[in-house]
Structure formats: structure tokens, C-alpha cells
Coordinates of N, CA and C and ligand atoms in Angstrom, one line a residue:
M18 N 36.5 -13.2 25.3 CA 37.6 -13.9 25.9 C 37.2 -14.8 27.1
A19 N 37.6 -16.0 27.0 CA 37.3 -17.0 28.1 C 38.3 -16.8 29.3
D20 N 37.8 -17.2 30.4 CA 38.6 -17.1 31.6 C 39.3 -18.5 31.9
L21 N 40.4 -18.4 32.7 CA 41.1 -19.6 33.1 C 40.7 -19.9 34.5
N22 N 40.0 -21.0 34.7 CA 39.5 -21.4 36.0 C 40.2 -22.7 36.3
L23 N 41.3 -22.6 37.1 CA 42.2 -23.8 37.2 C 42.2 -24.4 38.6
I24 N 42.5 -25.7 38.7 CA 42.7 -26.4 40.0 C 44.1 -27.0 39.9
L25 N 44.8 -26.8 41.0 CA 46.0 -27.6 41.2 C 45.7 -28.7 42.2
L26 N 45.9 -30.0 41.7 CA 45.6 -31.2 42.5 C 46.9 -31.9 42.7
G27 N 47.0 -32.6 43.9 CA 48.2 -33.4 44.1 C 48.4 -33.7 45.6
P28 N 49.2 -34.7 45.9 CA 49.3 -35.1 47.3 C 50.0 -33.9 48.1
P29 N 49.9 -34.0 49.4 CA 50.6 -33.0 50.2 C 52.1 -33.0 49.8
G30 N 52.7 -31.9 49.7 CA 54.1 -31.8 49.4 C 54.5 -32.0 47.9
S31 N 53.5 -32.1 47.0 CA 53.8 -32.4 45.6 C 54.3 -31.1 44.9
G32 N 54.1 -30.0 45.5 CA 54.6 -28.7 44.9 C 53.5 -27.8 44.5
K33 N 52.3 -28.0 45.0 CA 51.2 -27.1 44.6 C 51.5 -25.7 45.0
G34 N 52.0 -25.5 46.2 CA 52.2 -24.1 46.6 C 53.4 -23.5 45.8
T35 N 54.5 -24.2 45.6 CA 55.6 -23.8 44.9 C 55.2 -23.4 43.5
Q36 N 54.4 -24.2 42.8 CA 54.0 -23.9 41.4 C 52.9 -22.9 41.4
G37 N 52.0 -22.9 42.4 CA 50.9 -21.9 42.5 C 51.5 -20.5 42.5
E38 N 52.5 -20.3 43.3 CA 53.2 -19.0 43.4 C 53.6 -18.5 42.1
R39 N 54.2 -19.4 41.3 CA 54.7 -19.0 39.9 C 53.6 -18.8 39.0
L40 N 52.6 -19.6 39.0 CA 51.5 -19.5 38.1 C 50.7 -18.2 38.4
Q41 N 50.6 -17.9 39.7 CA 49.9 -16.6 40.0 C 50.6 -15.4 39.5
E42 N 51.9 -15.5 39.5 CA 52.7 -14.3 39.0 C 52.5 -14.3 37.4
D43 N 52.6 -15.5 36.8 CA 52.4 -15.5 35.3 C 51.1 -15.0 34.9
L44 N 50.0 -15.5 35.6 CA 48.7 -15.3 35.0 C 48.0 -14.1 35.7
E45 N 48.5 -13.7 36.8 CA 47.9 -12.6 37.6 C 46.4 -12.8 37.9
L46 N 46.2 -14.1 38.4 CA 44.8 -14.4 38.8 C 44.8 -14.6 40.3
P47 N 43.6 -14.4 40.9 CA 43.5 -14.7 42.3 C 43.8 -16.2 42.6
Y48 N 44.6 -16.4 43.7 CA 45.1 -17.7 44.0 C 44.6 -18.0 45.4
Y49 N 43.8 -19.1 45.5 CA 43.2 -19.5 46.7 C 43.8 -20.8 47.2
A50 N 44.7 -20.8 48.2 CA 45.3 -22.0 48.7 C 44.6 -22.2 50.0
T51 N 43.8 -23.3 50.1 CA 42.9 -23.4 51.3 C 43.7 -23.7 52.5
G52 N 44.9 -24.4 52.4 CA 45.7 -24.6 53.6 C 46.2 -23.2 54.2
D53 N 46.6 -22.3 53.3 CA 47.1 -21.0 53.8 C 45.9 -20.2 54.4
I54 N 44.7 -20.3 53.7 CA 43.6 -19.6 54.2 C 43.2 -20.1 55.6
L55 N 43.2 -21.4 55.8 CA 42.8 -22.0 57.1 C 43.9 -21.7 58.1
R56 N 45.2 -21.7 57.8 CA 46.2 -21.4 58.8 C 46.0 -19.9 59.2
G57 N 45.6 -19.1 58.3 CA 45.4 -17.6 58.6 C 44.2 -17.5 59.6
A58 N 43.2 -18.3 59.3 CA 42.0 -18.3 60.1 C 42.3 -18.8 61.6
V59 N 43.1 -19.8 61.6 CA 43.5 -20.3 63.0 C 44.3 -19.2 63.7
K60 N 45.2 -18.6 63.0 CA 46.0 -17.5 63.7 C 45.1 -16.4 64.2
D61 N 44.1 -16.0 63.3 CA 43.2 -14.9 63.7 C 42.2 -15.3 64.7
G62 N 42.1 -16.6 65.0 CA 41.0 -17.1 65.9 C 39.6 -16.9 65.4
T63 N 39.4 -17.0 64.1 CA 38.0 -16.8 63.6 C 37.2 -18.1 63.8
D64 N 35.9 -18.0 63.6 CA 35.1 -19.2 63.7 C 35.6 -20.4 62.9
V65 N 35.9 -20.1 61.6 CA 36.4 -21.1 60.7 C 37.7 -21.7 61.3
G66 N 38.6 -20.9 61.8 CA 39.8 -21.3 62.4 C 39.6 -22.2 63.6
L67 N 38.7 -21.8 64.4 CA 38.4 -22.6 65.6 C 37.9 -24.0 65.2
K68 N 37.0 -24.0 64.2 CA 36.5 -25.3 63.7 C 37.6 -26.2 63.1
A69 N 38.5 -25.5 62.4 CA 39.5 -26.3 61.6 C 40.7 -26.8 62.4
K70 N 41.1 -26.1 63.4 CA 42.4 -26.4 64.0 C 42.6 -27.9 64.4
E71 N 41.7 -28.5 65.1 CA 42.0 -29.8 65.6 C 42.2 -30.8 64.4
Y72 N 41.4 -30.6 63.4 CA 41.6 -31.5 62.2 C 43.0 -31.3 61.6
M73 N 43.3 -30.0 61.4 CA 44.6 -29.7 60.8 C 45.8 -30.3 61.6
D74 N 45.7 -30.2 62.9 CA 46.8 -30.7 63.8 C 47.0 -32.2 63.6
R75 N 45.9 -32.9 63.4 CA 46.0 -34.3 63.3 C 46.3 -34.8 61.8
G76 N 46.2 -33.8 60.9 CA 46.4 -34.2 59.5 C 45.1 -34.7 58.8
D77 N 44.0 -34.6 59.5 CA 42.7 -35.0 58.9 C 42.2 -33.8 58.1
L78 N 41.3 -34.1 57.2 CA 40.6 -33.0 56.4 C 39.6 -32.3 57.3
V79 N 39.5 -31.0 57.2 CA 38.4 -30.3 57.9 C 37.1 -30.7 57.2
P80 N 36.0 -30.6 58.0 CA 34.7 -31.0 57.4 C 34.4 -30.2 56.1
D81 N 33.8 -30.9 55.1 CA 33.5 -30.4 53.8 C 32.7 -29.0 53.9
E82 N 31.7 -29.0 54.8 CA 30.9 -27.7 54.8 C 31.7 -26.5 55.3
V83 N 32.7 -26.7 56.1 CA 33.5 -25.6 56.5 C 34.3 -25.0 55.4
I84 N 35.0 -25.9 54.6 CA 35.9 -25.4 53.5 C 35.1 -25.0 52.3
I85 N 33.9 -25.6 52.1 CA 33.1 -25.2 50.9 C 32.6 -23.8 51.1
G86 N 32.3 -23.5 52.4 CA 31.8 -22.1 52.7 C 32.9 -21.1 52.4
V87 N 34.1 -21.5 52.8 CA 35.3 -20.6 52.6 C 35.5 -20.3 51.1
I88 N 35.4 -21.3 50.2 CA 35.6 -21.1 48.8 C 34.4 -20.4 48.1
A89 N 33.2 -20.8 48.6 CA 32.0 -20.1 48.0 C 32.1 -18.6 48.3
D90 N 32.5 -18.2 49.5 CA 32.6 -16.8 49.8 C 33.6 -16.1 48.7
R91 N 34.7 -16.7 48.4 CA 35.7 -16.2 47.5 C 35.0 -16.0 46.1
L92 N 34.3 -17.1 45.7 CA 33.8 -17.1 44.3 C 32.6 -16.1 44.2
E93 N 32.0 -15.8 45.3 CA 30.8 -14.9 45.2 C 31.3 -13.4 45.4
S94 N 32.6 -13.3 45.8 CA 33.1 -11.9 46.2 C 33.2 -11.0 44.9
G95 N 33.3 -11.6 43.7 CA 33.6 -10.8 42.5 C 35.0 -10.8 42.1
E96 N 35.9 -11.0 43.1 CA 37.3 -10.9 42.7 C 37.8 -12.0 41.8
A97 N 37.1 -13.1 41.7 CA 37.5 -14.2 40.9 C 36.7 -14.3 39.6
D98 N 36.0 -13.2 39.2 CA 35.1 -13.2 38.1 C 35.8 -13.4 36.8
H99 N 37.1 -13.2 36.7 CA 37.9 -13.4 35.5 C 38.9 -14.5 35.6
G100 N 38.6 -15.5 36.4 CA 39.5 -16.6 36.5 C 40.0 -16.8 37.9
F101 N 40.6 -18.0 38.2 CA 41.1 -18.2 39.5 C 42.0 -19.5 39.5
I102 N 42.9 -19.6 40.5 CA 43.7 -20.8 40.7 C 43.4 -21.3 42.1
L103 N 42.9 -22.5 42.1 CA 42.6 -23.2 43.4 C 43.7 -24.2 43.7
D104 N 44.2 -24.1 44.9 CA 45.3 -25.0 45.4 C 44.8 -25.6 46.7
G105 N 44.6 -27.0 46.6 CA 44.2 -27.7 47.9 C 42.7 -27.7 48.0
F106 N 42.0 -27.3 47.0 CA 40.5 -27.4 47.0 C 40.1 -27.7 45.6
P107 N 39.2 -28.7 45.3 CA 38.6 -29.6 46.3 C 39.5 -30.7 46.7
R108 N 39.2 -31.3 47.8 CA 40.0 -32.4 48.3 C 39.1 -33.7 48.6
T109 N 37.9 -33.6 48.3 CA 37.0 -34.7 48.4 C 35.9 -34.6 47.2
V110 N 35.3 -35.8 46.9 CA 34.3 -35.7 45.9 C 33.1 -34.8 46.2
P111 N 32.6 -34.8 47.4 CA 31.5 -33.8 47.8 C 32.0 -32.4 47.6
Q112 N 33.3 -32.1 47.9 CA 33.7 -30.7 47.6 C 33.7 -30.4 46.1
A113 N 34.1 -31.4 45.3 CA 34.2 -31.2 43.9 C 32.8 -31.0 43.3
E114 N 31.8 -31.7 43.9 CA 30.4 -31.6 43.4 C 29.9 -30.2 43.8
A115 N 30.2 -29.8 45.1 CA 29.8 -28.5 45.5 C 30.4 -27.4 44.6
L116 N 31.6 -27.5 44.2 CA 32.3 -26.5 43.4 C 31.6 -26.5 42.0
D117 N 31.3 -27.6 41.4 CA 30.6 -27.7 40.2 C 29.2 -26.9 40.3
Q118 N 28.6 -27.2 41.4 CA 27.2 -26.6 41.5 C 27.4 -25.1 41.7
K119 N 28.3 -24.6 42.5 CA 28.6 -23.2 42.7 C 28.9 -22.5 41.4
L120 N 29.8 -23.1 40.6 CA 30.2 -22.5 39.3 C 29.0 -22.5 38.4
G121 N 28.2 -23.6 38.4 CA 27.0 -23.6 37.5 C 26.1 -22.4 37.8
E122 N 25.9 -22.1 39.1 CA 25.0 -21.1 39.5 C 25.5 -19.7 39.0
I123 N 26.8 -19.6 38.8 CA 27.3 -18.3 38.3 C 27.7 -18.4 36.8
S124 N 27.2 -19.4 36.2 CA 27.5 -19.7 34.7 C 29.0 -19.7 34.4
R125 N 29.7 -20.4 35.2 CA 31.1 -20.6 35.0 C 31.4 -22.1 34.9
Q126 N 32.6 -22.4 34.3 CA 33.0 -23.8 34.4 C 34.5 -23.9 34.5
L127 N 35.0 -25.1 35.0 CA 36.4 -25.3 35.1 C 37.1 -25.4 33.8
T128 N 38.3 -24.8 33.7 CA 39.0 -24.9 32.4 C 39.9 -26.2 32.5
A129 N 40.5 -26.5 33.6 CA 41.4 -27.6 33.7 C 41.8 -27.9 35.1
V130 N 42.1 -29.2 35.3 CA 42.7 -29.6 36.6 C 44.1 -30.1 36.3
I131 N 45.1 -29.5 37.0 CA 46.5 -29.9 36.8 C 46.9 -30.8 38.0
L132 N 47.1 -32.1 37.7 CA 47.5 -33.0 38.7 C 49.1 -33.1 38.7
I133 N 49.6 -32.7 39.9 CA 51.1 -32.8 40.1 C 51.4 -34.1 40.7
D134 N 51.9 -35.0 39.9 CA 52.1 -36.4 40.4 C 53.5 -36.6 41.0
V135 N 53.5 -37.1 42.3 CA 54.8 -37.3 43.0 C 54.6 -38.6 43.8
P136 N 55.6 -39.5 43.8 CA 55.4 -40.7 44.6 C 55.6 -40.5 46.1
D137 N 55.0 -41.4 46.9 CA 55.0 -41.1 48.4 C 56.3 -41.0 49.0
D138 N 57.3 -41.7 48.6 CA 58.6 -41.6 49.3 C 59.3 -40.2 49.1
E139 N 59.0 -39.7 47.9 CA 59.5 -38.3 47.6 C 58.8 -37.3 48.5
I140 N 57.5 -37.5 48.6 CA 56.7 -36.6 49.5 C 57.2 -36.5 50.9
V141 N 57.6 -37.6 51.4 CA 58.1 -37.6 52.8 C 59.4 -36.8 52.9
R142 N 60.3 -37.0 51.9 CA 61.5 -36.2 51.9 C 61.2 -34.7 51.8
R143 N 60.3 -34.4 50.9 CA 60.0 -33.0 50.7 C 59.4 -32.3 52.0
L144 N 58.4 -33.0 52.5 CA 57.7 -32.4 53.7 C 58.6 -32.3 54.9
S145 N 59.5 -33.3 55.1 CA 60.3 -33.3 56.2 C 61.3 -32.1 56.2
G146 N 61.6 -31.6 55.0 CA 62.6 -30.5 54.9 C 61.9 -29.1 54.6
R147 N 60.6 -29.1 54.6 CA 59.9 -27.9 54.1 C 60.1 -26.8 55.2
R148 N 60.3 -25.6 54.7 CA 60.2 -24.4 55.6 C 59.3 -23.4 54.9
V149 N 58.5 -22.7 55.7 CA 57.6 -21.7 55.1 C 57.7 -20.4 55.8
C150 N 57.5 -19.3 55.1 CA 57.7 -18.0 55.8 C 56.4 -17.6 56.5
T151 N 56.6 -16.8 57.6 CA 55.4 -16.5 58.4 C 54.6 -15.3 57.8
E152 N 55.2 -14.6 56.9 CA 54.5 -13.4 56.3 C 53.7 -13.7 55.1
G153 N 54.3 -14.3 54.1 CA 53.7 -14.4 52.8 C 53.5 -15.8 52.3
N154 N 53.6 -16.8 53.2 CA 53.5 -18.2 52.8 C 54.4 -18.7 51.7
H155 N 55.6 -18.1 51.6 CA 56.6 -18.5 50.6 C 57.2 -19.8 51.0
V156 N 57.5 -20.7 50.1 CA 57.9 -22.0 50.4 C 59.4 -22.3 50.1
Y157 N 60.1 -23.0 51.0 CA 61.5 -23.4 50.8 C 61.7 -24.8 51.2
H158 N 62.9 -25.4 50.8 CA 63.3 -26.7 51.3 C 64.7 -26.6 51.7
V159 N 65.1 -27.2 52.9 CA 66.4 -27.1 53.4 C 67.5 -27.6 52.4
D160 N 67.2 -28.6 51.6 CA 68.1 -29.1 50.6 C 67.8 -28.7 49.2
F161 N 66.5 -28.8 48.8 CA 66.1 -28.7 47.4 C 65.9 -27.2 47.0
S162 N 65.6 -26.4 47.9 CA 65.3 -25.0 47.6 C 65.6 -24.1 48.8
P163 N 66.9 -24.0 49.1 CA 67.2 -23.3 50.4 C 67.1 -21.8 50.2
P164 N 66.8 -21.0 51.2 CA 66.9 -19.6 51.1 C 68.3 -19.1 51.1
E165 N 68.5 -17.8 50.6 CA 69.9 -17.3 50.6 C 70.5 -17.3 52.0
Q166 N 69.7 -16.8 52.9 CA 70.1 -16.7 54.3 C 69.3 -17.7 55.1
E167 N 69.9 -18.6 55.8 CA 69.2 -19.6 56.6 C 68.2 -19.0 57.5
G168 N 66.9 -19.5 57.5 CA 65.9 -19.0 58.4 C 65.2 -17.8 58.0
V169 N 65.6 -17.2 56.8 CA 65.0 -15.9 56.5 C 64.4 -16.0 55.0
C170 N 63.2 -15.5 54.8 CA 62.6 -15.5 53.5 C 63.3 -14.5 52.6
D171 N 63.6 -15.0 51.4 CA 64.3 -14.2 50.4 C 63.4 -13.1 49.9
I172 N 62.1 -13.3 49.9 CA 61.1 -12.4 49.3 C 60.7 -11.3 50.2
D173 N 60.3 -11.7 51.5 CA 59.8 -10.6 52.4 C 60.6 -10.5 53.7
G174 N 61.7 -11.3 53.8 CA 62.5 -11.1 55.0 C 62.0 -11.7 56.3
S175 N 60.8 -12.3 56.2 CA 60.2 -12.8 57.5 C 60.9 -14.2 57.9
E176 N 60.6 -14.6 59.1 CA 61.2 -15.8 59.6 C 60.6 -17.1 58.9
L177 N 61.5 -18.0 58.7 CA 61.1 -19.3 58.1 C 60.9 -20.3 59.3
I178 N 59.7 -21.0 59.2 CA 59.4 -22.0 60.3 C 59.0 -23.4 59.7
V179 N 59.0 -24.4 60.5 CA 58.5 -25.7 60.2 C 57.0 -25.7 60.5
R180 N 56.2 -26.1 59.6 CA 54.7 -26.2 59.9 C 54.5 -27.2 60.9
D181 N 53.5 -27.0 61.8 CA 53.2 -27.9 62.9 C 52.8 -29.3 62.3
D182 N 52.2 -29.3 61.1 CA 51.8 -30.6 60.6 C 52.8 -31.3 59.7
D183 N 54.0 -30.7 59.6 CA 55.1 -31.3 58.9 C 56.0 -32.2 59.8
N184 N 55.3 -33.0 60.6 CA 56.1 -34.0 61.4 C 55.7 -35.4 61.0
A185 N 56.6 -36.4 61.2 CA 56.5 -37.7 60.6 C 55.1 -38.3 60.8
E186 N 54.6 -38.2 62.0 CA 53.3 -38.9 62.3 C 52.1 -38.3 61.5
V187 N 52.1 -37.0 61.5 CA 51.0 -36.3 60.8 C 51.2 -36.4 59.3
I188 N 52.4 -36.4 58.8 CA 52.6 -36.5 57.4 C 52.0 -37.9 56.9
R189 N 52.3 -38.9 57.7 CA 51.8 -40.2 57.4 C 50.2 -40.2 57.3
N190 N 49.6 -39.5 58.2 CA 48.1 -39.5 58.2 C 47.7 -38.6 57.0
R191 N 48.4 -37.6 56.7 CA 48.0 -36.7 55.5 C 48.0 -37.5 54.2
L192 N 49.0 -38.4 54.1 CA 49.1 -39.3 52.9 C 48.0 -40.3 52.9
V193 N 47.6 -40.8 54.1 CA 46.5 -41.8 54.1 C 45.2 -41.0 53.7
Q194 N 45.0 -39.8 54.2 CA 43.8 -39.0 53.8 C 43.8 -38.7 52.4
Y195 N 45.0 -38.4 51.8 CA 45.1 -38.1 50.4 C 44.6 -39.3 49.5
H196 N 45.2 -40.5 49.8 CA 44.9 -41.7 49.0 C 43.4 -42.1 49.2
D197 N 42.9 -41.9 50.4 CA 41.6 -42.3 50.7 C 40.5 -41.4 50.1
K198 N 40.7 -40.1 50.4 CA 39.6 -39.1 50.1 C 39.9 -38.2 48.9
T199 N 41.1 -37.9 48.6 CA 41.4 -37.0 47.5 C 41.7 -37.6 46.2
A200 N 42.5 -38.8 46.2 CA 42.8 -39.4 45.0 C 41.6 -39.8 44.1
P201 N 40.4 -40.1 44.7 CA 39.3 -40.4 43.8 C 38.9 -39.2 42.9
L202 N 39.4 -38.0 43.2 CA 39.2 -36.9 42.3 C 39.9 -37.0 40.9
V203 N 40.9 -37.8 40.9 CA 41.7 -38.1 39.6 C 40.7 -38.7 38.6
D204 N 40.0 -39.7 39.0 CA 39.0 -40.3 38.1 C 37.8 -39.4 37.9
F205 N 37.4 -38.7 38.9 CA 36.3 -37.8 38.8 C 36.5 -36.7 37.7
Y206 N 37.7 -36.1 37.7 CA 38.0 -35.1 36.7 C 38.4 -35.7 35.4
D207 N 39.0 -36.9 35.4 CA 39.3 -37.6 34.2 C 38.0 -37.8 33.4
G208 N 37.0 -38.2 34.2 CA 35.7 -38.5 33.6 C 35.1 -37.3 33.0
Q209 N 35.5 -36.1 33.4 CA 35.0 -34.8 32.8 C 35.9 -34.3 31.8
A210 N 36.9 -35.1 31.4 CA 38.0 -34.7 30.5 C 38.7 -33.4 30.9
L211 N 38.8 -33.2 32.2 CA 39.5 -32.0 32.6 C 40.9 -32.2 33.2
L212 N 41.3 -33.5 33.3 CA 42.5 -33.8 34.0 C 43.7 -33.7 33.1
N213 N 44.8 -33.0 33.6 CA 46.1 -32.9 32.9 C 47.1 -33.3 33.9
R214 N 47.9 -34.4 33.6 CA 49.0 -34.8 34.5 C 50.3 -34.1 34.2
V215 N 51.0 -33.7 35.3 CA 52.3 -33.2 35.2 C 53.2 -34.0 36.1
D216 N 54.4 -34.4 35.6 CA 55.4 -35.2 36.4 C 56.0 -34.3 37.4
G217 N 55.6 -34.4 38.6 CA 56.1 -33.5 39.7 C 57.4 -33.9 40.3
S218 N 58.0 -35.0 39.8 CA 59.2 -35.5 40.4 C 60.4 -34.8 39.8
M219 N 60.2 -34.0 38.8 CA 61.4 -33.3 38.2 C 61.7 -32.1 39.1
D220 N 62.8 -31.3 38.8 CA 63.1 -30.2 39.6 C 62.1 -29.1 39.4
P221 N 62.0 -28.2 40.4 CA 60.9 -27.2 40.4 C 60.8 -26.4 39.1
D222 N 62.0 -26.0 38.5 CA 61.9 -25.2 37.2 C 61.3 -26.0 36.1
R223 N 61.7 -27.3 36.0 CA 61.1 -28.2 34.9 C 59.6 -28.4 35.1
V224 N 59.2 -28.6 36.4 CA 57.8 -28.8 36.6 C 57.1 -27.5 36.2
G225 N 57.7 -26.3 36.6 CA 57.1 -25.0 36.2 C 57.0 -24.9 34.7
E226 N 58.0 -25.3 34.0 CA 57.9 -25.2 32.5 C 56.8 -26.1 32.0
A227 N 56.7 -27.3 32.5 CA 55.6 -28.2 32.0 C 54.3 -27.6 32.2
I228 N 54.1 -26.9 33.4 CA 52.8 -26.3 33.7 C 52.6 -25.1 32.8
R229 N 53.6 -24.3 32.6 CA 53.5 -23.2 31.7 C 53.1 -23.6 30.3
T230 N 53.7 -24.6 29.8 CA 53.4 -25.1 28.4 C 51.9 -25.5 28.4
L231 N 51.5 -26.3 29.4 CA 50.2 -26.7 29.5 C 49.2 -25.6 29.5
V232 N 49.5 -24.6 30.3 CA 48.5 -23.4 30.4 C 48.5 -22.6 29.1
S233 N 49.6 -22.5 28.4 CA 49.6 -21.8 27.1 C 48.7 -22.5 26.2
T234 N 48.8 -23.9 26.1 CA 47.9 -24.6 25.3 C 46.4 -24.4 25.6
L235 N 46.2 -24.4 26.9 CA 44.8 -24.2 27.4 C 44.3 -22.8 27.0
S236 N 45.2 -21.8 27.1 CA 44.8 -20.5 26.8 C 44.5 -20.4 25.3
L237 N 45.2 -21.0 24.5 CA 45.0 -21.0 23.0 C 43.6 -21.7 22.7
E238 N 43.4 -22.8 23.4 CA 42.1 -23.5 23.2 C 40.9 -22.7 23.6
E239 N 41.2 -22.0 24.7 CA 40.1 -21.2 25.3 C 39.9 -19.8 24.6
G240 N 40.9 -19.5 23.7 CA 40.9 -18.2 23.0 C 41.2 -17.0 23.9
T241 N 42.0 -17.3 25.0 CA 42.3 -16.1 25.9 C 43.6 -15.4 25.5
Ligands
ADP28 P1 52.3 -28.5 48.5 O1 51.8 -27.1 48.4 O2 51.8 -29.4 47.4 O3 52.1 -29.1 49.9 P2 55.0 -27.3 48.4 O4 55.0 -26.5 47.2 O5 54.8 -26.7 49.8 O6 53.9 -28.5 48.3 O7 56.3 -28.2 48.4 C1 56.7 -29.1 49.5 C2 58.2 -29.1 49.7 O8 58.9 -29.6 48.6 C3 58.7 -27.7 49.9 O9 59.8 -27.7 50.8 C4 59.3 -27.3 48.5 O10 60.4 -26.4 48.6 C5 59.7 -28.6 48.0 N1 59.5 -28.8 46.5 C6 58.5 -28.3 45.8 N2 58.6 -28.7 44.5 C7 59.7 -29.5 44.4 C8 60.4 -30.2 43.4 N3 59.9 -30.2 42.1 N4 61.6 -30.8 43.7 C9 62.0 -30.8 45.0 N5 61.5 -30.2 46.0 C10 60.3 -29.5 45.8
ADP29 P1 49.5 -29.8 52.0 O1 50.9 -29.4 52.2 O2 49.1 -31.1 52.6 O3 49.1 -29.6 50.6 P2 47.7 -27.7 52.9 O4 48.4 -26.5 53.4 O5 47.0 -27.6 51.5 O6 48.7 -28.9 53.0 O7 46.6 -28.1 53.9 C1 46.9 -28.2 55.3 C2 45.7 -28.8 56.0 O8 44.5 -27.9 55.9 C3 45.2 -30.1 55.6 O9 45.9 -31.2 56.1 C4 43.7 -30.1 56.0 O10 43.6 -30.4 57.4 C5 43.3 -28.7 55.8 N1 42.8 -28.5 54.4 C6 43.2 -27.7 53.5 N2 42.4 -27.7 52.4 C7 41.4 -28.5 52.7 C8 40.2 -29.0 52.0 N3 40.0 -28.6 50.8 N4 39.4 -29.8 52.7 C9 39.6 -30.2 53.9 N5 40.7 -29.8 54.6 C10 41.6 -29.0 54.0

């Protein structure tokens, strides 16, 4: 049986977290969202958190070596030995090259990269209304995906907050960073015949269906 080693790629606010949560439930694979991991590190005041905070506050990418180390630790830990879902990593070509090298060392390879495609004006609407829970990183939107009770997570009851970097100025910079440093990964993975595009501008259920269909096809091809 082959494993599913998946990457969710897409601009900030495209729905990687929303869809990652669903995919993780469907596939029961370890799910590594680097933004969540980094915010946890900042909260805990770890070395990685101290290094990452200033970049995150500005909407810049944290240095490659910091985030590559974080992912390498997860891949070496054994918990991802039967597949994984990466959300928000890689975000630069050097990160993608480091991932290829790391996977090669442990005789693994990527199954697919799922690009969630969303235009910039939609991104701004999504990020401006995003709310996240303080306990489990569950994601909501004030208009598109509101919680049952305002300000409270449906799933774990924790408080919903606005992320520090979801303000107009930082959103603008995150989009610049995406187009400048992350978008080249579309060609990078297309060149490896790994890229699969999903129209992320549909409603979350339809995007989820499109991803589910894609993953079923991949599973059949991989014989899982
Ligand atoms: P990312 O992890 O890519 O930054 P999120 O999953 O956090 O994106 O989604 C960003 C915001 O957009 C959240 O407020 C989320 O509720 C909302 N959202 C996600 N997918 C959709 C969608 N298909 N249509 C409308 N809003 C969405
Ligand atoms: P988004 O909603 O933009 O998808 P994330 O939660 O994935 O946000 O990431 C938040 C921030 O964490 C980014 O703006 C960046 O500063 C940092 N970050 C997350 N993943 C990476 C990565 N792979 N490389 C560099 N920085 C990262």
C-alpha cells in the first residue's frame, strides 16, 4: 500500500486551513499547518517562536532554515511514516527543494500538490472577516462561515479571535510575499507533474467535494 503525501498550496486565505481540517478527518493523516505551528511556538516563547514573531507580525515569510527545521523534525519523528498533509509549507523554492531532499533521504516522495486557486480581491474579503479559535485553530468567517454563537467555537467552545496579521496592511504584504516567493512553486510542481488545481472560489462544501474527488482518484492511482 502506498502512502498519501500531500501538500495544500494556495494564497493566504484561499481555504487551506478550512479544507485541511476536512481532509485530515477524511484521511486520518497527520496534518502540519506551519502557520499554526509557528503561532503555537510564539505563544510558548520557544526559540523558533522568538525567531519567527517579527516576520509573522509584518506578514513576511520566516527564514527558510527556521521553518525547514520545523518540518524536518516532524518528518523524522515517525508519526508521518504513513502519509501527511502539509498546509503552508513549502512556501519558497528553497523550502520545496529541502523537502524533496528530506523525503529522498527517507525513501519517500510526494503524491500530489493541491493548489487552491482564489483571486486576490476574494482573498481580502476572506481574511478581513476571518475568525479563529484559540484552542484548536478552527476557522470561521463572520459572513461566509459564521459560528452558531457569535465569538464562540462550535467545536471546542473556545473564544474566537481576529489574528494579529489579518489587518489590511499586513494582508497586503502577505499577498505580495505570496506572488513573489510562493507562486513560483506552481511551475516548480507543475514541472514535476504533481500539480492539481482546484477552483477555490466556490463555496467551502463544493471546494471540499472537488478535493475529495481528486484525493479518491489519487488513492486509486496509488493503490491505497
Ligand atoms: P488559509 O488557511 O488558506 O489562510 P482559511 O481556511 O483560514 O485559509 O480561510 C480564510 C477565510 O476564508 C476564513 O475566514 C474561512 O472561513 C473563509 N473561507 C474558507 N474557504 C472559503 C470559501 N470556499 N468560501 C468563502 N469563504 C471561505
Ligand atoms: P495564511 O493565512 O497566510 O495561509 P499561515 O497561518 O499559513 O497564514 O501563516 C502565517 C504566517 O506564518 C506567514 O505570514 C509567515 O510569516 C509564517 N509562515 C507560515 N508558514 C511559513 C513557511 N512555510 N515559510 C515561511 N513563513 C511561514
